[in-house]
Short mmCIF file of C-alpha atoms in Angstrom, two decimals:
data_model
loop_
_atom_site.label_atom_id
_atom_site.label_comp_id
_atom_site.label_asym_id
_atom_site.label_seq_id
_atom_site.Cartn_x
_atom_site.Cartn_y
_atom_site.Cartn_z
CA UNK A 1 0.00 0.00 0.00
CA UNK A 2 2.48 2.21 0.76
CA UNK A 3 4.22 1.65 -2.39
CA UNK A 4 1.00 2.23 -4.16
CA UNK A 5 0.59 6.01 -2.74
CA UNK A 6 3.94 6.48 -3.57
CA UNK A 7 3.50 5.17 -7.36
CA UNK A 8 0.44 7.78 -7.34
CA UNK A 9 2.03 10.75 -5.88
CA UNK A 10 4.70 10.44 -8.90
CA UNK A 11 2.27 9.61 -11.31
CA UNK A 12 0.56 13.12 -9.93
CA UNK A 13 3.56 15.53 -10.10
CA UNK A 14 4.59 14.07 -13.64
CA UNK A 15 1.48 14.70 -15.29
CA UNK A 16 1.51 18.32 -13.41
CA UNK A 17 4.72 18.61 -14.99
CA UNK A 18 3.88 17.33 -18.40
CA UNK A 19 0.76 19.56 -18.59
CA UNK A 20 3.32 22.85 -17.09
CA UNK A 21 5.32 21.98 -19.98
CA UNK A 22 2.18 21.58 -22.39
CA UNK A 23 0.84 24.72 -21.37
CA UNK A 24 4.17 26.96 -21.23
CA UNK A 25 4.51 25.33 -25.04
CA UNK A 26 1.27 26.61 -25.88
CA UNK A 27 1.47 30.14 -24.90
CA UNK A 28 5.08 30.14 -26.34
CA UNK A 29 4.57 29.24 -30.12
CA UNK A 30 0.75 30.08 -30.60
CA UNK A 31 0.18 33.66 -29.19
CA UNK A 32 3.89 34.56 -28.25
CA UNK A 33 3.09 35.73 -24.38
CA UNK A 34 6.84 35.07 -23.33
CA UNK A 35 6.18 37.09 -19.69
CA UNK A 36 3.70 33.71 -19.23
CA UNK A 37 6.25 31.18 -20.79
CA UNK A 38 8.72 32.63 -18.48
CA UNK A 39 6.50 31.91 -15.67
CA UNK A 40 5.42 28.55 -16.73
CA UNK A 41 9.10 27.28 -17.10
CA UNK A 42 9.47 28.57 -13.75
CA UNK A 43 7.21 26.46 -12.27
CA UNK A 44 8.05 23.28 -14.12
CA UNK A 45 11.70 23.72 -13.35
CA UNK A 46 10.36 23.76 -9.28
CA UNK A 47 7.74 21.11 -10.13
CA UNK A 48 10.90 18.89 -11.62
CA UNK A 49 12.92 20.19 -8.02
CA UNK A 50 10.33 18.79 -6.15
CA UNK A 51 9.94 15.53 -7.45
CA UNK A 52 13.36 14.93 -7.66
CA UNK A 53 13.32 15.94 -3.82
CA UNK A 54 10.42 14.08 -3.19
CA UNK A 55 12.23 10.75 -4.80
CA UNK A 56 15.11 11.36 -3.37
CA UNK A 57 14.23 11.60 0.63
CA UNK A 58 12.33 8.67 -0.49
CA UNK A 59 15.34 7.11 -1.56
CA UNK A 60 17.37 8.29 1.37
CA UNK A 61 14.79 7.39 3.94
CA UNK A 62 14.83 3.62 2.22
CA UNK A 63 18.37 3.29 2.37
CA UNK A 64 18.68 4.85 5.90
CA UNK A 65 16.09 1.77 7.13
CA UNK A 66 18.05 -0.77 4.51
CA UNK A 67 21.20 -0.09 6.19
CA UNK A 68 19.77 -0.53 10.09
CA UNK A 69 18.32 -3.61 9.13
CA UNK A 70 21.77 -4.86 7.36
CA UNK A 71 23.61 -3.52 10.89
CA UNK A 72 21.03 -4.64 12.85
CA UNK A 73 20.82 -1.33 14.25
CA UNK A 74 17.46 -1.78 15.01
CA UNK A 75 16.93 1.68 17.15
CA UNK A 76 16.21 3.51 14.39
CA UNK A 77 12.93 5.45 14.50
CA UNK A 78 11.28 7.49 11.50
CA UNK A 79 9.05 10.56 12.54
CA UNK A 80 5.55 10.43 11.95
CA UNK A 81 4.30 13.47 13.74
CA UNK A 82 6.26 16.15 11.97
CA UNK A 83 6.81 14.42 8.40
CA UNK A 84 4.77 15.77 5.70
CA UNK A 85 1.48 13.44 4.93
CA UNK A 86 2.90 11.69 2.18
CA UNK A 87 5.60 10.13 4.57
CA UNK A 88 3.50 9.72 7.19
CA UNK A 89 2.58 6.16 6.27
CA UNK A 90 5.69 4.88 4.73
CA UNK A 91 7.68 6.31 8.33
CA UNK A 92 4.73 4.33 10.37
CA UNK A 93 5.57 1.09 8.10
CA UNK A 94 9.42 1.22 9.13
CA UNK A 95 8.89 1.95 12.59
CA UNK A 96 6.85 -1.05 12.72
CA UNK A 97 9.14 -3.70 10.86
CA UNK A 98 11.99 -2.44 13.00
CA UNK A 99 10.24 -2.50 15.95
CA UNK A 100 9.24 -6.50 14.90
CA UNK A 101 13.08 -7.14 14.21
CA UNK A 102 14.12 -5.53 17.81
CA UNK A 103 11.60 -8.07 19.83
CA UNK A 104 13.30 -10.78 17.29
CA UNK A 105 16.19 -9.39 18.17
CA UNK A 106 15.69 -9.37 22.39
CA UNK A 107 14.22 -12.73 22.05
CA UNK A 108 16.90 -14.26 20.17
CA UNK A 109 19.32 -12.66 22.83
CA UNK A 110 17.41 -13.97 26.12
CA UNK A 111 17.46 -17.41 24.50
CA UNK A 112 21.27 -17.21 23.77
CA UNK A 113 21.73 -15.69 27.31
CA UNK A 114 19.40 -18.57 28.49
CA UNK A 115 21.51 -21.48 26.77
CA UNK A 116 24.84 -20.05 27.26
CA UNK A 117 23.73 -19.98 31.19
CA UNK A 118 22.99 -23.50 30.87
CA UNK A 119 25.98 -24.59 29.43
CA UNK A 120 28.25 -22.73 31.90
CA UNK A 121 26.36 -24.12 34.53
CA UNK A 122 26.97 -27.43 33.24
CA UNK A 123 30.23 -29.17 35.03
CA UNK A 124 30.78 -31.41 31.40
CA UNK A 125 33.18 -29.66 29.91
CA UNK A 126 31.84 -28.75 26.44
CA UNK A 127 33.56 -27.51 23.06
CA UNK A 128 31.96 -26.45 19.49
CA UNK A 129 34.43 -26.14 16.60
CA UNK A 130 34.53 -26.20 12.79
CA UNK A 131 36.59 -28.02 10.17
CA UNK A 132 39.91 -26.43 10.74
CA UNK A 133 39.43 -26.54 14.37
CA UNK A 134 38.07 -22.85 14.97
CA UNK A 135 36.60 -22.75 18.74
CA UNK A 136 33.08 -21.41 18.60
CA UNK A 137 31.87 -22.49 22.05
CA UNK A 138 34.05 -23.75 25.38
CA UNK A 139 32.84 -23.11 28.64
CA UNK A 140 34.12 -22.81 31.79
CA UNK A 141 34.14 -25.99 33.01
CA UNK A 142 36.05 -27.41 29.77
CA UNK A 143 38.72 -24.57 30.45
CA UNK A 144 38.90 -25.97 34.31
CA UNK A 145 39.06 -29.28 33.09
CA UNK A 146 41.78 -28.75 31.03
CA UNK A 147 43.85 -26.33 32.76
CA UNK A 148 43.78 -23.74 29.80
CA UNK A 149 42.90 -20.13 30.05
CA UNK A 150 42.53 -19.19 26.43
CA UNK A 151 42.09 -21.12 23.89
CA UNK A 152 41.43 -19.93 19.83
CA UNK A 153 42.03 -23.61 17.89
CA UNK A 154 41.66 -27.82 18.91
CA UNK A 155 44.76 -27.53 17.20
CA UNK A 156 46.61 -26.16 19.97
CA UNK A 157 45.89 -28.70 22.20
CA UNK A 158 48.13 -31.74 20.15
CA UNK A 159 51.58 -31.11 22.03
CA UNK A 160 49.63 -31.36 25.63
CA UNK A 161 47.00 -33.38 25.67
CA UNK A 162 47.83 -35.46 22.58
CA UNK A 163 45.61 -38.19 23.32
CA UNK A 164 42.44 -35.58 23.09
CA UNK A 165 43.44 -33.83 20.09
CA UNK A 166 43.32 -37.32 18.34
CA UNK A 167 39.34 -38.17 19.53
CA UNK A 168 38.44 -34.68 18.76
CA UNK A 169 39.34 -35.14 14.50
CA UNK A 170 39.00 -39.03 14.85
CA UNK A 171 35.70 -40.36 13.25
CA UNK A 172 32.67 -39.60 15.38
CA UNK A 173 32.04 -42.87 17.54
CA UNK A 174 28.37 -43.56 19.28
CA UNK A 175 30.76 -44.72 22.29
CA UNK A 176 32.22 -42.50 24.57
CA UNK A 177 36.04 -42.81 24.22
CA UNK A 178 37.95 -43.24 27.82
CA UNK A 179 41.77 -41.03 27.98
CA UNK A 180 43.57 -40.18 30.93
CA UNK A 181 45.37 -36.77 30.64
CA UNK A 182 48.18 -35.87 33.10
CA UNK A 183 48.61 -32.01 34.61
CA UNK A 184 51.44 -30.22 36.49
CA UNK A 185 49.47 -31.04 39.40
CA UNK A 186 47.03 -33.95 38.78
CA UNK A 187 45.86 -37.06 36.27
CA UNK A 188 42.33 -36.45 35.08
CA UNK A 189 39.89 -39.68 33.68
CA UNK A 190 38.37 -37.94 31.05
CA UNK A 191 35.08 -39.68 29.45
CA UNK A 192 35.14 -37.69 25.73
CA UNK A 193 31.84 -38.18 23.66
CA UNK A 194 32.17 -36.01 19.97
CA UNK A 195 29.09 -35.48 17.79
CA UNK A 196 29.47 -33.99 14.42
CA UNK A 197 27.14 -31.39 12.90
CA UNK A 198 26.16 -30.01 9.43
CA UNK A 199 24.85 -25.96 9.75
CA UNK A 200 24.60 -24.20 6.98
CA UNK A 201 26.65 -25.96 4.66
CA UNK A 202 29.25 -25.53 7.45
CA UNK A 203 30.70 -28.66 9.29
CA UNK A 204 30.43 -28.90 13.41
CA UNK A 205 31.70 -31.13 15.97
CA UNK A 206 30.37 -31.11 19.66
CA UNK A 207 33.23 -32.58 21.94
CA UNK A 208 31.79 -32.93 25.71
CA UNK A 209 34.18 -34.61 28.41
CA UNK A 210 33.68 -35.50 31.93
CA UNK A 211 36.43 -36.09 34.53
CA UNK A 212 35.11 -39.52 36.38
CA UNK A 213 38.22 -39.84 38.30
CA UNK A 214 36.81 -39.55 41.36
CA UNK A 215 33.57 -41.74 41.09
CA UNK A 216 35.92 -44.23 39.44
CA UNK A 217 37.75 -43.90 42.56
CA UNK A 218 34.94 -44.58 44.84
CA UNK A 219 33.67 -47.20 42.93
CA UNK A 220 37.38 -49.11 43.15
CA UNK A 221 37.39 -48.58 47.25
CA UNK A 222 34.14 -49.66 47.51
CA UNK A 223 34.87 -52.70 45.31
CA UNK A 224 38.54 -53.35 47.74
CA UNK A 225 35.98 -52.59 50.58
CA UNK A 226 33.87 -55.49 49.61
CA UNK A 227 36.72 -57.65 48.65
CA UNK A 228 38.41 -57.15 52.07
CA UNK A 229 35.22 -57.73 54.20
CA UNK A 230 34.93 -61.02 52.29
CA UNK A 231 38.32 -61.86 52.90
CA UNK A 232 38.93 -60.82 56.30
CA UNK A 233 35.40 -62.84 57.50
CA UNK A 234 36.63 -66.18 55.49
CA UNK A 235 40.24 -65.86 57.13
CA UNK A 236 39.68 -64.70 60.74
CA UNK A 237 36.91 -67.45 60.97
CA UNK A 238 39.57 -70.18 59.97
CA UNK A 239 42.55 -68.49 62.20
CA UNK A 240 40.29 -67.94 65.03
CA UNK A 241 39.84 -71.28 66.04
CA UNK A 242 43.59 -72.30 64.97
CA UNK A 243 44.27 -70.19 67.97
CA UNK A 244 42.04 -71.38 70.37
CA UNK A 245 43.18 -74.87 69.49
CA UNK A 246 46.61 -74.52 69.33
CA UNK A 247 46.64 -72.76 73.02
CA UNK A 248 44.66 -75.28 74.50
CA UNK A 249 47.13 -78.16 73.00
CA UNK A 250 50.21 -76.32 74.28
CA UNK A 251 48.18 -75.98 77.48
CA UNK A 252 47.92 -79.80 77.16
CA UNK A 253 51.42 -80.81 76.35
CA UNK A 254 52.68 -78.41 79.15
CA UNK A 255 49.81 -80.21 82.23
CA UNK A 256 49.70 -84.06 80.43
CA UNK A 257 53.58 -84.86 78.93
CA UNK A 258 55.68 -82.67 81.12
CA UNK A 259 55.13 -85.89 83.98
CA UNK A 260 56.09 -88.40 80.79
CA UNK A 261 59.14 -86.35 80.35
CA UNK A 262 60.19 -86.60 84.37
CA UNK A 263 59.60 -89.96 84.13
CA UNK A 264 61.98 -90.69 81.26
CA UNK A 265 59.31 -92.05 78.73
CA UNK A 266 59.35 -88.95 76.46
CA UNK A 267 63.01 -86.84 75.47
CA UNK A 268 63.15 -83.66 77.13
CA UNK A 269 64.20 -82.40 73.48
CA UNK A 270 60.90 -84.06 71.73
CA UNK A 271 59.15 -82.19 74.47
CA UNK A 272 61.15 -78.52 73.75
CA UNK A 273 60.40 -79.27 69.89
CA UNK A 274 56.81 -79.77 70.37
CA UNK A 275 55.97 -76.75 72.81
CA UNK A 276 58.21 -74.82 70.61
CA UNK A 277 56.29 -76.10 67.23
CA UNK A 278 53.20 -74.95 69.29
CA UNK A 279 53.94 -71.54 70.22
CA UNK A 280 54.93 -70.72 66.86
CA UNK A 281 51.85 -72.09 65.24
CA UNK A 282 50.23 -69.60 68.00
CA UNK A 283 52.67 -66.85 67.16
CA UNK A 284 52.34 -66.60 63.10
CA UNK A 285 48.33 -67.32 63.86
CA UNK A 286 47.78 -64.34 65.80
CA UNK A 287 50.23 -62.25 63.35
CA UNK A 288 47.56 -63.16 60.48
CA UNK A 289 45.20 -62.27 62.72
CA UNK A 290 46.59 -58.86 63.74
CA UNK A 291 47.23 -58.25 59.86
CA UNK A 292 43.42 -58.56 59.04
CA UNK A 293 42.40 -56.69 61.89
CA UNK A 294 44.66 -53.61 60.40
CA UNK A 295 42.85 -54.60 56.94
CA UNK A 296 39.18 -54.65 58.67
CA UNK A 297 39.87 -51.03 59.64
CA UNK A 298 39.36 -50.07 55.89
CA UNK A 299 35.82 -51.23 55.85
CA UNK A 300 35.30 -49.81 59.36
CA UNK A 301 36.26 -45.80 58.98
CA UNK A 302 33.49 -43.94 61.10
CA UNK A 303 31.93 -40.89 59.34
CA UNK A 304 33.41 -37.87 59.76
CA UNK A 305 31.97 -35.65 62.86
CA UNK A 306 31.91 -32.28 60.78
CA UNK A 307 32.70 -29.25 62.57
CA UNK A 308 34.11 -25.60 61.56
CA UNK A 309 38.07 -25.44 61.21
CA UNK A 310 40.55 -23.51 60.74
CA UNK A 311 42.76 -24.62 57.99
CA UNK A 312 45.47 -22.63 59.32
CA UNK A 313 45.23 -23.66 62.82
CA UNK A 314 44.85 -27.44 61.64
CA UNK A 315 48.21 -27.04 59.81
CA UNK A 316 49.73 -25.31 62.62
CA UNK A 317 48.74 -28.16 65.07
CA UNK A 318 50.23 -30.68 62.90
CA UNK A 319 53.35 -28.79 61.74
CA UNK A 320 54.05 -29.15 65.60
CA UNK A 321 53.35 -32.61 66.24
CA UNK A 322 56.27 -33.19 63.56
CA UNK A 323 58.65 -30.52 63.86
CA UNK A 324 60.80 -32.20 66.68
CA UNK A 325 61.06 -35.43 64.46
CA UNK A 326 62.09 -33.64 61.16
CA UNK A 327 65.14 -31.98 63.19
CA UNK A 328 66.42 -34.89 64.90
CA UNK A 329 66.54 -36.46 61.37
CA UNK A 330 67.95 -33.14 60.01
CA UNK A 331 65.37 -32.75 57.78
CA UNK A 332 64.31 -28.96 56.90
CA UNK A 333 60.69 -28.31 57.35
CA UNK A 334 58.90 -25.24 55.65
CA UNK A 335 55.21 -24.89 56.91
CA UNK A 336 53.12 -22.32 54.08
CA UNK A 337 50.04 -20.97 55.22
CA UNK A 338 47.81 -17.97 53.27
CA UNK A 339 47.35 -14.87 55.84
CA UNK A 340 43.82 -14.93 54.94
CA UNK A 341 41.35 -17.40 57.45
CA UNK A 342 40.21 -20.17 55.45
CA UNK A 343 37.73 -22.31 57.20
CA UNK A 344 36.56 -26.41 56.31
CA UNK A 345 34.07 -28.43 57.66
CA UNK A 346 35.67 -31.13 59.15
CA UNK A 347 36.81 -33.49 61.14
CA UNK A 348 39.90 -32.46 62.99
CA UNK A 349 41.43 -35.83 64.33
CA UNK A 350 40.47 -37.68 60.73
CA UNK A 351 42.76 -35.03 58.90
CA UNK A 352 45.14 -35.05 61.56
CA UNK A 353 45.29 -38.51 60.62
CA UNK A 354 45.90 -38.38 56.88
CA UNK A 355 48.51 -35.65 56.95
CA UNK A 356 50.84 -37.20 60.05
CA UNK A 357 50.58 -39.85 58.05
CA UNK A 358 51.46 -38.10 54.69
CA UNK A 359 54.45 -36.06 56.88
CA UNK A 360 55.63 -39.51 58.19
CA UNK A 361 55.65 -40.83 54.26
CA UNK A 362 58.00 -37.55 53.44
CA UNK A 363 59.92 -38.08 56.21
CA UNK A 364 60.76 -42.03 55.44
CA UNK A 365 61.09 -41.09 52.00
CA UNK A 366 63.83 -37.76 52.32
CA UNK A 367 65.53 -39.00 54.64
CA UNK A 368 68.04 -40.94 52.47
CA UNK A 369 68.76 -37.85 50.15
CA UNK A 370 71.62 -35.82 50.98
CA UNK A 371 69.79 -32.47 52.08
CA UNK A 372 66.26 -34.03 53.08
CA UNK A 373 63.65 -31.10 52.87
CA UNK A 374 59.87 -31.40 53.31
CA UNK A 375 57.38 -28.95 53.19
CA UNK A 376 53.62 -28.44 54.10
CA UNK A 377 51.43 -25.65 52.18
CA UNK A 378 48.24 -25.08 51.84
CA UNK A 379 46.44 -22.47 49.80
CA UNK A 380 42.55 -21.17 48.03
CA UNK A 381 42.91 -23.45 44.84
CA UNK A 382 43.09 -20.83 42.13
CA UNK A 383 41.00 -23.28 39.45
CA UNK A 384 38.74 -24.12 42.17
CA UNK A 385 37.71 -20.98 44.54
CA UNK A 386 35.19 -22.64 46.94
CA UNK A 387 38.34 -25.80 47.29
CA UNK A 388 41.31 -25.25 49.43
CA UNK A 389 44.79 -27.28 48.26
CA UNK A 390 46.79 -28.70 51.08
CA UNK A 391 49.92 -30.23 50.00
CA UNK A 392 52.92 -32.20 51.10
CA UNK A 393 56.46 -31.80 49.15
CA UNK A 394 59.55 -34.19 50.08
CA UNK A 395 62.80 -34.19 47.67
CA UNK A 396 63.13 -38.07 48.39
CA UNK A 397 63.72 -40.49 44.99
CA UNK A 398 60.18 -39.89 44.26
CA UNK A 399 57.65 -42.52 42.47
CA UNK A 400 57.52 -44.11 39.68
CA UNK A 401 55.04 -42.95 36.92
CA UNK A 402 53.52 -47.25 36.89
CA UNK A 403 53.07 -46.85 40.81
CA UNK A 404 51.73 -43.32 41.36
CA UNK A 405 48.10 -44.76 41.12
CA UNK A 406 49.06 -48.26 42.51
CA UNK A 407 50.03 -46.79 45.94
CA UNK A 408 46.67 -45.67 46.73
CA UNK A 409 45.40 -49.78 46.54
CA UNK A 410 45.44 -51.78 49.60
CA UNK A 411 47.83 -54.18 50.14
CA UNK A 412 50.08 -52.46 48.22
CA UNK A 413 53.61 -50.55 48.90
CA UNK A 414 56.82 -49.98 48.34
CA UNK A 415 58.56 -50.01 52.15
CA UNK A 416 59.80 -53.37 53.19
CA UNK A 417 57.58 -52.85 56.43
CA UNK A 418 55.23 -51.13 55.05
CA UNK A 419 51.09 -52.53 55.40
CA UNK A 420 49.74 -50.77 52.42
CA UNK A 421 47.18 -49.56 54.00
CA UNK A 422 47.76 -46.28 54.97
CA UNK A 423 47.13 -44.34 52.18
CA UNK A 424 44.33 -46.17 51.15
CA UNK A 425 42.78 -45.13 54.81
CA UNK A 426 43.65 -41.32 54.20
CA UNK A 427 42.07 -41.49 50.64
CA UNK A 428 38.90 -43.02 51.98
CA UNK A 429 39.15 -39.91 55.16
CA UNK A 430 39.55 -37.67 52.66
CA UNK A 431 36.70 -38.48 50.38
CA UNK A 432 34.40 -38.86 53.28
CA UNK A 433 34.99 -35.01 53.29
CA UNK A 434 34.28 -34.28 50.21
CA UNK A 435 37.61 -34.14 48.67
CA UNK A 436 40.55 -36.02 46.60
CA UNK A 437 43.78 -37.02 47.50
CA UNK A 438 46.15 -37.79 44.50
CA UNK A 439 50.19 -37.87 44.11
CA UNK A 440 52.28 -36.41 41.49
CA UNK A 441 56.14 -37.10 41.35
CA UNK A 442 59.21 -36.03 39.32
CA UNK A 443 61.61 -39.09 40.43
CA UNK A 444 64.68 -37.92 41.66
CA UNK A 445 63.11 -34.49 42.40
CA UNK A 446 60.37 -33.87 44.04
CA UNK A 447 56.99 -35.79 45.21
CA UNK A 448 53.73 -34.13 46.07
CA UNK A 449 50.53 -35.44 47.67
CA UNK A 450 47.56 -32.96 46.66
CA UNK A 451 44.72 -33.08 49.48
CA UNK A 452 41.69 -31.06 48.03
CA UNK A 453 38.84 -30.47 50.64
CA UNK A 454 36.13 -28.09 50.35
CA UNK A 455 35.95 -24.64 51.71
CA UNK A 456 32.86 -23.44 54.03
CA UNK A 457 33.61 -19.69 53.56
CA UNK A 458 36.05 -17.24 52.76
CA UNK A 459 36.33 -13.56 52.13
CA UNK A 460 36.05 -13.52 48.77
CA UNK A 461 32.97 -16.21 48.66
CA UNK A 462 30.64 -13.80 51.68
CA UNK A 463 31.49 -10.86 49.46
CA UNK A 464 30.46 -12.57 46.19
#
């Protein structure tokens, strides 16, 4: 329609023109009245002024609302009020397909806002990118995941996490692909799952990842949990009664053959043999028993009794308890605390527990190095802000890469005295708090046991 009035009002002005024209030819060459020609070419030449003038704000108000909708600059308003009629209409028509592509606009913008929201939230880590590897999409929990600030191009990620560059360009798989990628500070077990996409004639690939290290953890100690309790109830109910036997026979020999052996019947060294056959059986019987009972205590850790504490003043305590011992050994002890108060909910004596025994571990482990050095530090994780980082550092020969996971599984370890039980205990404390304990070691160098627990409050989380 509004074309239509505008077809009109031209089709108006030229035929006032053409008639102008008619008419100033007319009085030119039939009665010579050149005072009237003058006039009438006058008023054609403004007649032609004004239609050019009237095309051309047409013109220029049709490229003024081409160019917001090409820019999206959809804040662009025409007048109405104070345009001259013939605009009127053509100025209401803008405002009102601008005004549609501005609630397109805000609606496409709460969605994205609404979607990008949930995939922030989301603690998969999650990354969109083209054919030649282009980023699109990665949200925080990918860049947490993989330790990585800033990241443009998949490409950049071959020469440290090789194993992940080669899923995300390998051919999409309905099966989640299982890689284990190791940090300065920590292995993740990393489920990766990559979908591929066709927009727009443009090739996609959706990679999403998971870290399951820690319910893969859980679900291994609750699997040695079971085994042990099967274990320990099969053997103590066999050893059990091979002690109360064996110390009522060697009650026996000791009140029924000791009067043979006065007599003369029975040698006095058949007699020593036997009682000393006896005692042993005894002896070794009770050590198996004593050896499951230390094993029982993994399927027997009480819950934690959570209370508020201080992470500083649980260092300190411990840093105390072991000070003496690391100087008699000559072993230099650095304790690093942050000034600021962070706070846990906890049990104090449980995590007393794991880090003596952690300490004790550094200690054993320096203390054949020439300058034996161990240090305790504990700090806001900066990937994690609501976690706190407690770790332990010796410079002893370290671990090998096969047996950094291994030492964590009961019945394993490396000491010739050793249980193997006593990190499996302090992983177990540990994730009954919430957190993970993992190791880390540079043989030869250094060795560090990462405790992550979670914080309660802190300055920066009441302000936030």
């Amino acid at each position: 329609m509004v074309y239509r009035y505008f077809n009109v009002r031209v089709a108006v002005r030229v035929v006032l023109l053409s008639l102008t024209l008619l008419a100033a030819l007319y009085v030119g060459l039939r009665h010579a009245w050149y005072i009237s020609l003058f006039c009438l070419l006058v008023l054609a030449v403004g007649q032609i002024l004004e239609l050019i003038e009237y095309v051309q704000r047409t013109n220029r108000d049709l490229i003024r609302f081409l160019l917001a909708i090409r820019h999206s600059d959809f804040t662009q308003r025409f007048a109405v009020e104070g345009a001259p009629p013939q605009y009127r209409e053509l100025h209401r028509m803008f405002n009102d397909i601008t005004g549609a592509f501005a609630r397109i606009k805000a609606e496409k913008e709460i969605h994205h806002h609404y979607l990008q929201g949930v995939v922030e939230h989301l603690r998969i880590g999650l990354i969109t990118f083209d054919a030649e590897g282009h980023i699109q999409l990665m949200n925080k929990a990918a860049h947490r995941l993989l330790d990585l600030p800033f990241l443009q191009n998949i490409h950049s990620i071959e020469r440290m996490y090789p194993a992940l560059a080669e899923v995300a360009f390998a051919e999409p798989r309905n099966e989640a692909r299982l890689i284990r990628l190791r940090q300065l500070t920590e292995e993740v077990l990393l489920t990766v799952h990559v979908t591929e996409l066709r927009l727009q004639e443009q090739e996609v690939r959706i990679m999403s990842f998971q870290n399951i290290r820690s319910e893969m953890e859980a679900q291994e100690l609750e699997s040695w949990k079971k085994l042990i309790s099967v274990l320990t109830h099969e053997i103590m109910n066999s050893v059990t009664p091979i002690i109360s036997l064996t110390s009522s026979i060697s009650d026996l020999v000791q009140s029924e053959l000791r009067p043979v052996t006065q007599a003369g019947y029975l040698e006095e060294d058949i007699m020593e043999d036997l009682q000393l056959g006896l005692r042993t059986i005894e002896k070794r019987t009770r050590g198996m028993q004593h050896f499951v009972e230390n094993y029982r205590r993994l399927t027997r850790v009480p819950p934690p009794h959570l209370e508020e504490l201080s992470l500083q003043a649980l260092c300190g305590h411990v840093s105390r308890l072991v000070e003496a011992q690391m100087k008699s050994r000559g072993i230099a002890f650095t304790l690093q605390l942050p000034e600021e108060p962070l706070w846990l909910s906890a049990d104090a004596e449980q995590l007393e527990q794991v880090l003596l025994n952690l300490l004790k571990n550094a200690m054993e482990a320096c203390s054949i190095v020439e300058f034996p050095a161990v240090t305790l530090r504990a700090a806001q994780d900066h990937k994690q802000p609501h976690m706190v980082r407690i770790e332990v550092i010796d410079n002893g020969p370290g671990i090998e890469a096969e047996s950094q996971e291994q030492i964590f599984i009961p019945f394993y370890t490396t000491k010739p005295e050793g249980s193997g039980i006593g990190l499996s205990l302090s992983r177990q404390i540990v994730r009954q708090h919430g957190g993970v304990l993992h190791a880390t070691s540079i043989p030869h160098v250094q060795t560090t046991f990462h405790l992550t627990l979670p914080l309660i409050h802190t300055k920066e989380l009441v302000e936030s």
